[in-house]
CSV table of C-alpha atoms (C1' of nucleotides) in Angstrom, one decimal:
chain,number,residue,atom,x,y,z
A,1,MET,CA,71.4,93.1,71.7
A,2,LYS,CA,71.8,95.7,72.7
A,3,LYS,CA,74.7,97.7,72.0
A,4,ALA,CA,76.1,98.3,76.0
A,5,GLU,CA,75.5,94.2,76.0
A,6,ALA,CA,77.7,94.0,73.5
A,7,THR,CA,80.3,96.5,74.7
A,8,ARG,CA,80.6,94.3,77.4
A,9,LEU,CA,80.6,90.6,76.1
A,10,ASN,CA,83.5,92.7,74.1
A,11,ILE,CA,85.5,92.6,76.4
A,12,LEU,CA,84.5,89.5,78.0
A,13,HIS,CA,85.8,88.6,75.2
A,14,LYS,CA,88.8,90.3,74.5
A,15,ALA,CA,90.0,89.5,78.2
A,16,PHE,CA,90.3,86.6,77.2
A,17,GLU,CA,92.1,85.7,74.0
A,18,LEU,CA,94.6,88.0,75.9
A,19,ILE,CA,94.5,86.4,79.4
A,20,TYR,CA,94.7,82.8,77.5
A,21,VAL,CA,97.8,84.1,75.7
A,22,LYS,CA,99.7,85.8,78.6
A,23,GLY,CA,98.4,85.1,81.6
A,24,TYR,CA,96.0,86.8,84.0
A,25,GLN,CA,97.5,88.6,86.5
A,26,THR,CA,100.7,89.8,83.2
A,27,THR,CA,98.0,91.7,81.5
A,28,SER,CA,96.7,94.7,82.6
A,29,ILE,CA,94.3,96.3,82.0
A,30,ASP,CA,95.0,98.6,79.4
A,31,ASP,CA,95.9,96.2,77.8
A,32,ILE,CA,92.8,95.1,78.0
A,33,ILE,CA,91.3,98.6,77.1
A,34,ALA,CA,93.9,99.1,74.7
A,35,THR,CA,92.7,95.9,72.8
A,36,THR,CA,89.0,96.5,72.6
A,37,GLN,CA,89.2,99.8,71.9
A,38,VAL,CA,87.1,100.9,74.9
A,39,THR,CA,88.0,103.4,77.5
A,40,LYS,CA,88.6,102.9,81.0
A,41,GLY,CA,85.8,104.5,81.9
A,42,ALA,CA,83.7,102.1,80.0
A,43,PHE,CA,85.7,98.9,82.0
A,44,TYR,CA,84.6,100.1,85.0
A,45,TYR,CA,81.3,100.7,84.4
A,46,HIS,CA,80.0,97.3,83.7
A,47,PHE,CA,82.9,95.8,86.1
A,48,LYS,CA,83.3,95.9,89.7
A,49,ASN,CA,87.1,95.2,89.4
A,50,LYS,CA,89.3,93.2,87.3
A,51,ASP,CA,89.2,90.2,89.7
A,52,ASN,CA,85.3,91.1,88.9
A,53,MET,CA,86.1,90.8,85.1
A,54,GLY,CA,88.1,87.0,85.8
A,55,LEU,CA,84.9,85.6,87.2
A,56,ALA,CA,82.9,86.7,84.5
A,57,ILE,CA,85.1,85.4,81.9
A,58,VAL,CA,85.3,82.0,83.2
A,59,ASN,CA,81.2,81.8,84.0
A,60,GLU,CA,80.4,83.7,80.3
A,61,ILE,CA,83.1,82.4,77.6
A,62,LEU,CA,85.2,79.6,79.9
A,63,LYS,CA,82.2,78.2,81.4
A,64,PRO,CA,79.7,77.7,78.1
A,65,ILE,CA,83.6,77.1,76.1
A,66,PHE,CA,83.9,74.1,78.6
A,67,VAL,CA,80.1,72.7,78.5
A,68,ASN,CA,80.6,72.4,74.4
A,69,SER,CA,84.2,71.2,73.9
A,70,PHE,CA,85.0,68.7,77.1
A,71,VAL,CA,80.9,67.6,78.5
A,72,LYS,CA,78.5,67.7,75.5
A,73,PRO,CA,81.3,65.5,73.3
A,74,LEU,CA,80.5,62.2,76.6
A,75,GLN,CA,76.9,62.8,76.6
A,76,ASN,CA,74.3,60.2,74.5
A,77,GLU,CA,77.5,58.3,73.4
A,78,LYS,CA,76.7,54.2,73.8
A,79,ASN,CA,80.8,53.7,73.9
A,80,PRO,CA,82.1,55.8,76.5
A,81,LEU,CA,85.7,54.2,75.9
A,82,ASP,CA,85.2,55.6,72.2
A,83,ALA,CA,83.3,58.9,72.8
A,84,ILE,CA,86.2,59.7,75.2
A,85,TYR,CA,89.6,59.0,73.2
A,86,ASN,CA,87.4,60.7,70.0
A,87,LEU,CA,86.9,64.2,72.7
A,88,MET,CA,90.8,63.5,73.9
A,89,TYR,CA,91.7,63.5,69.7
A,90,ASN,CA,89.5,66.4,69.0
A,91,LEU,CA,90.4,68.3,71.4
A,92,LEU,CA,94.9,68.0,71.6
A,93,MET,CA,94.9,67.8,67.4
A,94,GLU,CA,91.2,69.4,65.9
A,95,ASN,CA,90.4,72.5,68.3
A,96,GLU,CA,90.6,75.0,66.6
A,97,PHE,CA,90.5,77.7,69.3
A,98,LEU,CA,93.0,75.3,71.9
A,99,LYS,CA,96.5,76.2,70.9
A,100,VAL,CA,99.1,73.8,71.9
A,101,GLU,CA,101.5,76.6,73.4
A,102,PHE,CA,98.8,78.2,74.9
A,103,GLY,CA,97.5,75.3,77.1
A,104,CYS,CA,94.6,74.3,78.5
A,105,PRO,CA,92.6,77.4,79.2
A,106,ALA,CA,91.1,76.4,82.9
A,107,ALA,CA,94.5,74.6,83.7
A,108,ASN,CA,96.5,77.9,83.4
A,109,PHE,CA,93.7,79.3,84.8
A,110,THR,CA,93.5,76.9,87.6
A,111,GLN,CA,97.3,77.7,88.2
A,112,GLU,CA,98.0,81.2,88.2
A,113,MET,CA,94.4,81.8,90.4
A,114,THR,CA,94.4,78.9,92.6
A,115,PRO,CA,96.8,80.8,95.8
A,116,TRP,CA,95.3,84.0,95.5
A,117,ASN,CA,91.3,83.9,94.6
A,118,VAL,CA,89.0,81.7,96.3
A,119,HIS,CA,86.4,82.4,93.9
A,120,PHE,CA,87.9,81.2,91.3
A,121,SER,CA,89.4,78.1,93.4
A,122,LYS,CA,85.4,77.4,93.2
A,123,VAL,CA,84.1,78.0,89.8
A,124,LEU,CA,86.8,76.0,88.5
A,125,ASN,CA,86.4,72.9,90.6
A,126,GLU,CA,82.5,72.9,90.1
A,127,LEU,CA,83.8,73.5,86.3
A,128,THR,CA,85.9,69.9,85.7
A,129,LYS,CA,83.7,68.7,88.4
A,130,GLU,CA,81.2,68.5,85.9
A,131,TRP,CA,83.5,66.7,83.4
A,132,ILE,CA,84.4,64.0,86.0
A,133,GLU,CA,80.8,64.1,86.5
A,134,THR,CA,79.8,63.3,83.3
A,135,MET,CA,83.0,61.0,82.0
A,136,THR,CA,82.1,58.8,85.1
A,137,TYR,CA,78.6,58.8,84.7
A,138,SER,CA,79.9,57.6,80.7
A,139,ILE,CA,81.6,54.3,81.9
A,140,GLU,CA,78.8,53.5,84.2
A,141,GLU,CA,76.4,53.3,81.6
A,142,GLY,CA,79.4,51.8,79.3
A,143,LYS,CA,79.2,49.1,82.3
A,144,LYS,CA,75.4,48.0,81.6
A,145,ARG,CA,76.0,48.1,77.8
A,146,GLU,CA,78.5,46.1,78.2
A,147,PHE,CA,81.3,48.5,76.3
A,148,VAL,CA,83.1,48.6,79.5
A,149,ARG,CA,84.8,45.6,81.6
A,150,ASN,CA,82.7,45.7,85.1
A,151,ASP,CA,85.2,45.6,87.7
A,152,VAL,CA,86.3,49.2,85.9
A,153,ASN,CA,86.0,52.3,89.0
A,154,ALA,CA,83.9,54.8,86.3
A,155,ARG,CA,85.4,57.5,88.8
A,156,GLN,CA,89.2,56.8,88.8
A,157,THR,CA,89.8,56.1,85.4
A,158,SER,CA,87.6,59.8,84.4
A,159,MET,CA,89.3,61.3,86.8
A,160,PHE,CA,93.9,59.2,85.8
A,161,VAL,CA,92.3,60.3,82.2
A,162,MET,CA,91.1,63.8,82.7
A,163,SER,CA,94.9,64.4,84.5
A,164,GLY,CA,96.4,62.9,81.3
A,165,TYR,CA,95.5,65.4,79.7
A,166,TRP,CA,96.6,68.8,81.9
A,167,GLY,CA,99.3,67.0,81.5
A,168,ILE,CA,99.6,66.8,77.8
A,169,ARG,CA,98.6,69.9,77.8
A,170,ASN,CA,101.0,72.1,79.7
A,171,PHE,CA,103.8,69.2,78.1
A,172,GLY,CA,103.3,70.8,74.9
A,173,LYS,CA,103.0,74.1,75.6
A,174,LEU,CA,106.4,73.1,76.5
A,175,GLU,CA,107.3,71.5,73.5
A,176,ASN,CA,105.3,73.7,71.1
A,177,SER,CA,104.7,71.2,69.3
A,178,LYS,CA,101.7,68.8,68.4
A,179,LYS,CA,103.9,66.4,67.7
A,180,ALA,CA,103.9,65.4,71.3
A,181,TYR,CA,99.9,64.9,72.1
A,182,LEU,CA,100.9,61.6,70.1
A,183,PRO,CA,102.1,59.8,71.8
A,184,TYR,CA,99.8,59.9,74.8
A,185,LEU,CA,97.3,59.6,72.7
A,186,LYS,CA,98.5,56.8,71.3
A,187,GLU,CA,99.1,55.7,75.2
A,188,LEU,CA,96.0,56.4,75.9
A,189,LYS,CA,94.5,54.3,72.7
A,190,ASN,CA,96.1,51.0,74.9
A,191,TYR,CA,95.4,51.7,78.3
A,192,LEU,CA,91.5,52.3,77.4
A,193,ASN,CA,91.3,49.0,75.5
A,194,THR,CA,92.6,47.5,78.7
A,195,LEU,CA,89.0,49.0,80.0
A,196,LYS,CA,87.1,46.8,77.9
B,1,MET,CA,131.9,78.9,102.0
B,2,LYS,CA,132.5,82.5,101.0
B,3,LYS,CA,130.3,84.9,103.3
B,4,ALA,CA,128.9,86.2,99.4
B,5,GLU,CA,127.9,83.1,98.2
B,6,ALA,CA,125.9,82.0,100.9
B,7,THR,CA,124.1,85.5,100.7
B,8,ARG,CA,123.7,84.3,96.8
B,9,LEU,CA,122.7,80.7,97.2
B,10,ASN,CA,120.4,82.6,100.4
B,11,ILE,CA,118.7,84.9,98.1
B,12,LEU,CA,117.4,81.7,95.2
B,13,HIS,CA,116.3,79.8,98.4
B,14,LYS,CA,113.9,81.9,99.7
B,15,ALA,CA,113.7,83.4,96.2
B,16,PHE,CA,112.1,79.9,95.7
B,17,GLU,CA,110.2,79.0,98.4
B,18,LEU,CA,108.4,82.7,97.2
B,19,ILE,CA,107.8,81.2,93.9
B,20,TYR,CA,106.7,78.4,94.7
B,21,VAL,CA,104.1,79.6,96.9
B,22,LYS,CA,102.6,82.1,94.8
B,23,GLY,CA,103.9,82.8,91.7
B,24,TYR,CA,107.5,84.0,89.7
B,25,GLN,CA,104.9,87.0,88.3
B,26,THR,CA,104.0,88.0,91.4
B,27,THR,CA,106.6,87.8,93.4
B,28,SER,CA,108.8,91.1,93.2
B,29,ILE,CA,112.3,91.9,94.1
B,30,ASP,CA,110.8,93.9,97.0
B,31,ASP,CA,109.4,90.4,97.9
B,32,ILE,CA,112.2,89.6,98.2
B,33,ILE,CA,114.3,91.4,99.4
B,34,ALA,CA,112.5,91.6,102.4
B,35,THR,CA,111.7,88.0,103.4
B,36,THR,CA,116.3,87.4,102.6
B,37,GLN,CA,116.5,90.5,104.9
B,38,VAL,CA,118.8,91.9,102.0
B,39,THR,CA,119.3,94.9,100.8
B,40,LYS,CA,118.2,96.3,96.5
B,41,GLY,CA,122.0,96.3,96.1
B,42,ALA,CA,123.4,93.2,97.4
B,43,PHE,CA,120.2,91.3,95.3
B,44,TYR,CA,121.7,93.5,91.4
B,45,TYR,CA,125.3,93.4,92.6
B,46,HIS,CA,124.5,88.8,92.9
B,47,PHE,CA,121.8,88.7,89.8
B,48,LYS,CA,121.5,91.2,86.6
B,49,ASN,CA,118.0,91.1,86.6
B,50,LYS,CA,115.3,89.1,87.6
B,51,ASP,CA,115.2,86.9,84.8
B,52,ASN,CA,118.5,86.2,85.1
B,53,MET,CA,117.8,85.2,89.0
B,54,GLY,CA,114.8,83.3,88.1
B,55,LEU,CA,117.5,80.9,85.3
B,56,ALA,CA,119.3,80.6,88.3
B,57,ILE,CA,116.5,79.0,90.9
B,58,VAL,CA,115.8,76.8,87.8
B,59,ASN,CA,119.1,75.7,87.4
B,60,GLU,CA,120.8,75.6,90.1
B,61,ILE,CA,118.0,74.7,93.4
B,62,LEU,CA,114.9,73.1,90.9
B,63,LYS,CA,117.4,71.1,89.1
B,64,PRO,CA,119.5,69.2,91.5
B,65,ILE,CA,115.6,68.7,93.4
B,66,PHE,CA,114.4,67.4,90.3
B,67,VAL,CA,117.4,64.8,89.6
B,68,ASN,CA,117.3,63.4,92.9
B,69,SER,CA,113.6,63.0,93.6
B,70,PHE,CA,112.4,62.6,90.2
B,71,VAL,CA,115.1,61.1,88.1
B,72,LYS,CA,118.0,58.9,90.5
B,73,PRO,CA,115.0,57.1,91.9
B,74,LEU,CA,114.5,55.3,89.1
B,75,GLN,CA,117.6,54.2,87.9
B,76,ASN,CA,119.1,51.3,88.8
B,77,GLU,CA,115.6,49.2,90.2
B,78,LYS,CA,114.9,45.9,88.6
B,79,ASN,CA,111.5,46.3,88.2
B,80,PRO,CA,110.6,49.9,86.3
B,81,LEU,CA,107.0,49.2,86.7
B,82,ASP,CA,107.2,49.1,90.4
B,83,ALA,CA,109.6,51.6,90.5
B,84,ILE,CA,107.6,54.2,88.9
B,85,TYR,CA,104.8,53.3,91.2
B,86,ASN,CA,106.1,54.0,93.8
B,87,LEU,CA,108.2,57.5,92.4
B,88,MET,CA,104.5,58.6,92.0
B,89,TYR,CA,103.4,57.5,95.9
B,90,ASN,CA,105.9,59.4,96.8
B,91,LEU,CA,106.5,62.7,95.4
B,92,LEU,CA,102.7,63.0,96.3
B,93,MET,CA,102.3,61.4,98.9
B,94,GLU,CA,105.6,61.2,101.3
B,95,ASN,CA,107.3,64.2,99.4
B,96,GLU,CA,107.9,66.6,102.7
B,97,PHE,CA,109.2,69.5,99.7
B,98,LEU,CA,106.7,69.5,97.2
B,99,LYS,CA,103.0,71.1,98.8
B,100,VAL,CA,100.1,70.0,97.0
B,101,GLU,CA,98.0,73.5,97.4
B,102,PHE,CA,101.7,74.7,95.6
B,103,GLY,CA,101.4,72.0,92.8
B,104,CYS,CA,104.4,71.1,90.3
B,105,PRO,CA,107.2,73.7,90.8
B,106,ALA,CA,109.0,72.3,87.4
B,107,ALA,CA,104.6,73.1,86.2
B,108,ASN,CA,104.6,76.4,87.8
B,109,PHE,CA,107.3,77.8,85.8
B,110,THR,CA,106.3,75.7,82.6
B,111,GLN,CA,102.7,77.3,82.2
B,112,GLU,CA,103.8,80.8,83.7
B,113,MET,CA,106.9,82.0,81.9
B,114,THR,CA,107.0,79.3,78.8
B,115,PRO,CA,104.6,81.6,76.4
B,116,TRP,CA,108.0,84.8,77.7
B,117,ASN,CA,110.7,83.6,78.0
B,118,VAL,CA,112.8,81.4,75.3
B,119,HIS,CA,115.5,80.2,78.2
B,120,PHE,CA,112.7,78.8,81.1
B,121,SER,CA,111.6,76.9,78.6
B,122,LYS,CA,114.9,75.2,77.1
B,123,VAL,CA,115.9,74.9,80.7
B,124,LEU,CA,112.7,72.8,81.6
B,125,ASN,CA,112.5,71.0,78.6
B,126,GLU,CA,115.9,69.7,79.3
B,127,LEU,CA,115.2,68.5,82.7
B,128,THR,CA,111.3,66.6,81.1
B,129,LYS,CA,113.7,65.7,79.1
B,130,GLU,CA,116.2,63.7,81.3
B,131,TRP,CA,113.1,62.3,83.1
B,132,ILE,CA,111.6,60.7,80.5
B,133,GLU,CA,114.4,59.7,78.8
B,134,THR,CA,115.4,57.8,82.4
B,135,MET,CA,112.1,56.1,83.2
B,136,THR,CA,112.3,55.3,79.1
B,137,TYR,CA,115.5,53.8,79.3
B,138,SER,CA,114.3,51.8,82.9
B,139,ILE,CA,111.6,50.8,81.1
B,140,GLU,CA,113.3,49.2,77.8
B,141,GLU,CA,116.2,47.6,80.8
B,142,GLY,CA,112.4,46.1,82.4
B,143,LYS,CA,111.3,44.9,78.9
B,144,LYS,CA,114.5,42.5,79.2
B,145,ARG,CA,114.4,40.9,82.6
B,146,GLU,CA,110.7,40.6,81.5
B,147,PHE,CA,108.7,43.0,83.4
B,148,VAL,CA,107.2,44.4,81.1
B,149,ARG,CA,105.4,43.1,78.2
B,150,ASN,CA,107.5,43.1,74.8
B,151,ASP,CA,105.8,44.6,72.7
B,152,VAL,CA,104.8,47.8,75.2
B,153,ASN,CA,106.1,50.9,73.5
B,154,ALA,CA,108.9,52.4,76.8
B,155,ARG,CA,108.6,56.6,75.5
B,156,GLN,CA,105.3,56.6,74.6
B,157,THR,CA,104.5,55.2,78.0
B,158,SER,CA,106.8,57.7,80.3
B,159,MET,CA,104.8,61.1,78.3
B,160,PHE,CA,101.7,59.3,79.3
B,161,VAL,CA,103.2,58.1,83.2
B,162,MET,CA,103.7,62.1,82.9
B,163,SER,CA,101.5,63.2,81.7
B,164,GLY,CA,99.6,61.9,84.5
B,165,TYR,CA,101.7,63.6,87.2
B,166,TRP,CA,101.0,66.4,86.0
B,167,GLY,CA,98.1,66.5,85.5
B,168,ILE,CA,96.7,65.4,89.2
B,169,ARG,CA,99.3,67.3,90.6
B,170,ASN,CA,96.8,70.5,89.2
B,171,PHE,CA,94.2,69.2,90.4
B,172,GLY,CA,95.2,68.7,94.0
B,173,LYS,CA,96.1,72.2,93.5
B,174,LEU,CA,92.5,73.2,93.0
B,175,GLU,CA,91.0,70.5,95.2
B,176,ASN,CA,93.4,71.4,97.9
B,177,SER,CA,93.6,68.0,99.5
B,178,LYS,CA,96.2,65.4,99.2
B,179,LYS,CA,92.3,63.0,98.8
B,180,ALA,CA,92.5,64.2,94.7
B,181,TYR,CA,95.8,61.5,94.9
B,182,LEU,CA,94.7,58.5,95.3
B,183,PRO,CA,91.9,57.2,92.5
B,184,TYR,CA,94.9,59.0,90.5
B,185,LEU,CA,97.6,56.7,92.1
B,186,LYS,CA,94.9,53.6,92.2
B,187,GLU,CA,94.3,53.8,89.0
B,188,LEU,CA,98.3,54.2,87.8
B,189,LYS,CA,98.5,50.7,89.2
B,190,ASN,CA,95.6,49.6,87.3
B,191,TYR,CA,97.3,50.9,84.1
B,192,LEU,CA,101.1,49.9,85.1
B,193,ASN,CA,99.6,46.9,85.2
B,194,THR,CA,99.0,46.2,82.6
B,195,LEU,CA,101.8,46.5,81.2
B,196,LYS,CA,103.4,42.9,82.6
C,1,DC,C1',61.1,117.7,71.5
C,2,DA,C1',63.0,117.7,76.2
C,3,DT,C1',64.2,114.8,80.2
C,4,DA,C1',66.6,111.6,82.4
C,5,DA,C1',69.3,107.8,82.8
C,6,DA,C1',72.5,104.6,80.6
C,7,DA,C1',77.5,104.6,79.0
C,8,DG,C1',81.4,106.6,77.8
C,9,DA,C1',86.1,109.9,78.2
C,10,DT,C1',88.9,111.8,79.8
C,11,DA,C1',92.3,113.0,83.7
C,12,DC,C1',94.8,111.9,87.3
C,13,DC,C1',95.9,109.8,92.0
C,14,DG,C1',98.6,107.0,95.0
C,15,DC,C1',101.0,102.4,94.8
C,16,DT,C1',104.4,99.3,92.9
C,17,DT,C1',107.6,97.5,90.2
C,18,DA,C1',112.4,96.7,87.9
C,19,DG,C1',116.8,98.1,88.1
C,20,DT,C1',120.4,102.3,88.4
C,21,DA,C1',124.0,105.4,90.3
C,22,DT,C1',126.9,105.9,93.9
C,23,DT,C1',128.4,105.9,98.1
C,24,DT,C1',129.3,103.1,102.1
C,25,DT,C1',131.1,99.1,104.4
C,26,DT,C1',134.0,94.7,104.0
C,27,DG,C1',137.6,91.0,103.2
C,28,DT,C1',142.1,90.1,102.4
C,29,DA,C1',146.7,90.2,100.1
C,30,DA,C1',151.3,92.9,100.3
D,1,DT,C1',148.7,99.0,108.1
D,2,DT,C1',147.5,99.8,103.8
D,3,DA,C1',145.0,99.7,99.3
D,4,DC,C1',142.3,97.9,96.7
D,5,DA,C1',138.9,95.1,95.8
D,6,DA,C1',134.7,92.5,96.8
D,7,DA,C1',130.8,93.2,98.8
D,8,DA,C1',126.5,95.8,100.7
D,9,DA,C1',124.0,99.7,101.2
D,10,DT,C1',120.9,103.7,100.2
D,11,DA,C1',118.8,106.5,97.2
D,12,DC,C1',116.6,107.5,93.5
D,13,DT,C1',113.6,107.2,88.4
D,14,DA,C1',111.0,106.6,85.2
D,15,DA,C1',107.3,103.9,84.2
D,16,DG,C1',103.2,100.7,84.7
D,17,DC,C1',99.6,99.5,88.2
D,18,DG,C1',94.4,99.8,89.2
D,19,DG,C1',91.7,102.0,90.6
D,20,DT,C1',88.1,106.5,91.4
D,21,DA,C1',85.9,111.2,89.9
D,22,DT,C1',84.6,113.9,87.0
D,23,DC,C1',82.7,115.3,83.4
D,24,DT,C1',80.1,114.7,78.7
D,25,DT,C1',77.2,111.7,75.4
D,26,DT,C1',74.0,108.6,73.9
D,27,DT,C1',69.8,106.4,74.3
D,28,DA,C1',65.1,105.1,75.9
D,29,DT,C1',60.4,106.9,77.1
D,30,DG,C1',56.6,110.1,78.5
DNA sequence: CATAAAAGATACCGCTTAGTATTTTTGTAA
DNA sequence: TTACAAAAATACTAAGCGGTATCTTTTATG
């Protein structure tokens, strides 16, 4: 990897961390260049402006993480209900990258940027759509293999599950404790069992 | 009502609207005094600083709305499952105050302020706790009247329901359409039916 | 090794921010 | 009417913001 590319990625990674912790609007470019040890000239060599960098973060950092952690675990799994529960358990309880006190990066971005910048909304919407679609497909396949009742509406279920995840992330943030996740996970299991 | 008190409340109401639409951090005091037609001197006569005003908004504006719209509809209802569904339907589809494109004010505040100001977290936590508690009690009562299965965990269910609500609000914001609410509501109904 | 372009450093600009200090107006009770 | 405090207006500050212009260093290539 070229040095310039390394500098760029370094900015993206560090900035993403800062934004995940502090929020986008309250993370200043001066904050970013201070923690990356990169000067303003270097920053503006690589990015046209702040939003340009923000979009790069979503596309180049958040998206791959999302696909790897949220989408892939649902693919090529035989029993979708187990896969969904395991995914949620993993994301909430075990994932070392996602921290309870900072919530869900995608949800954070959505809430903060949606009123301001349509480009963010667009990309984030594509991201969530991919998740919903994958989960929906996974449930449909599960029906064929008789892991899931035939009268279950796959898309409806996917949206219901995703909503719960986003919501409990926000609640965990408020409580600042993973304990808040446990009753949610238990009830998620109950709910998923009713779909068998 | 004294004129001074009217000025104060006017600031709180207008500021709340602005913050609901734009977010707390990105709503400046200059924005607020511009839309309220109140001068900076008047603003700082009534509030020590911005966060002081923010807390007053949560306590004096958000809290009463929350109790009226979220908590009261669950009280003195015989069938908690119907009450919960009707509440959610009402909040998402009919409530004239809550707008799909701006999400849930309480959730917005939570996400934005939790990393910064513990006072906000505390008040917001009390708010949600009140909701959870009311819903939990309502379900417990429903058990006694045989509207709800006896093996249902009331608190677990409440947290599950609340999470879904917060999550779908964020999703609605992203999609910018109430259509996103419909599959959620359908599946919520399915879920609630399994608790009978 | 020369050279040019890529990459990065430095200083600064115009503007906005939250907050303060000071003055002026308004309401009310004696 | 006067006295005085409550309420509001005005002008200002210091710091922070995103962004630009300009200069210097590094790197790749003939």
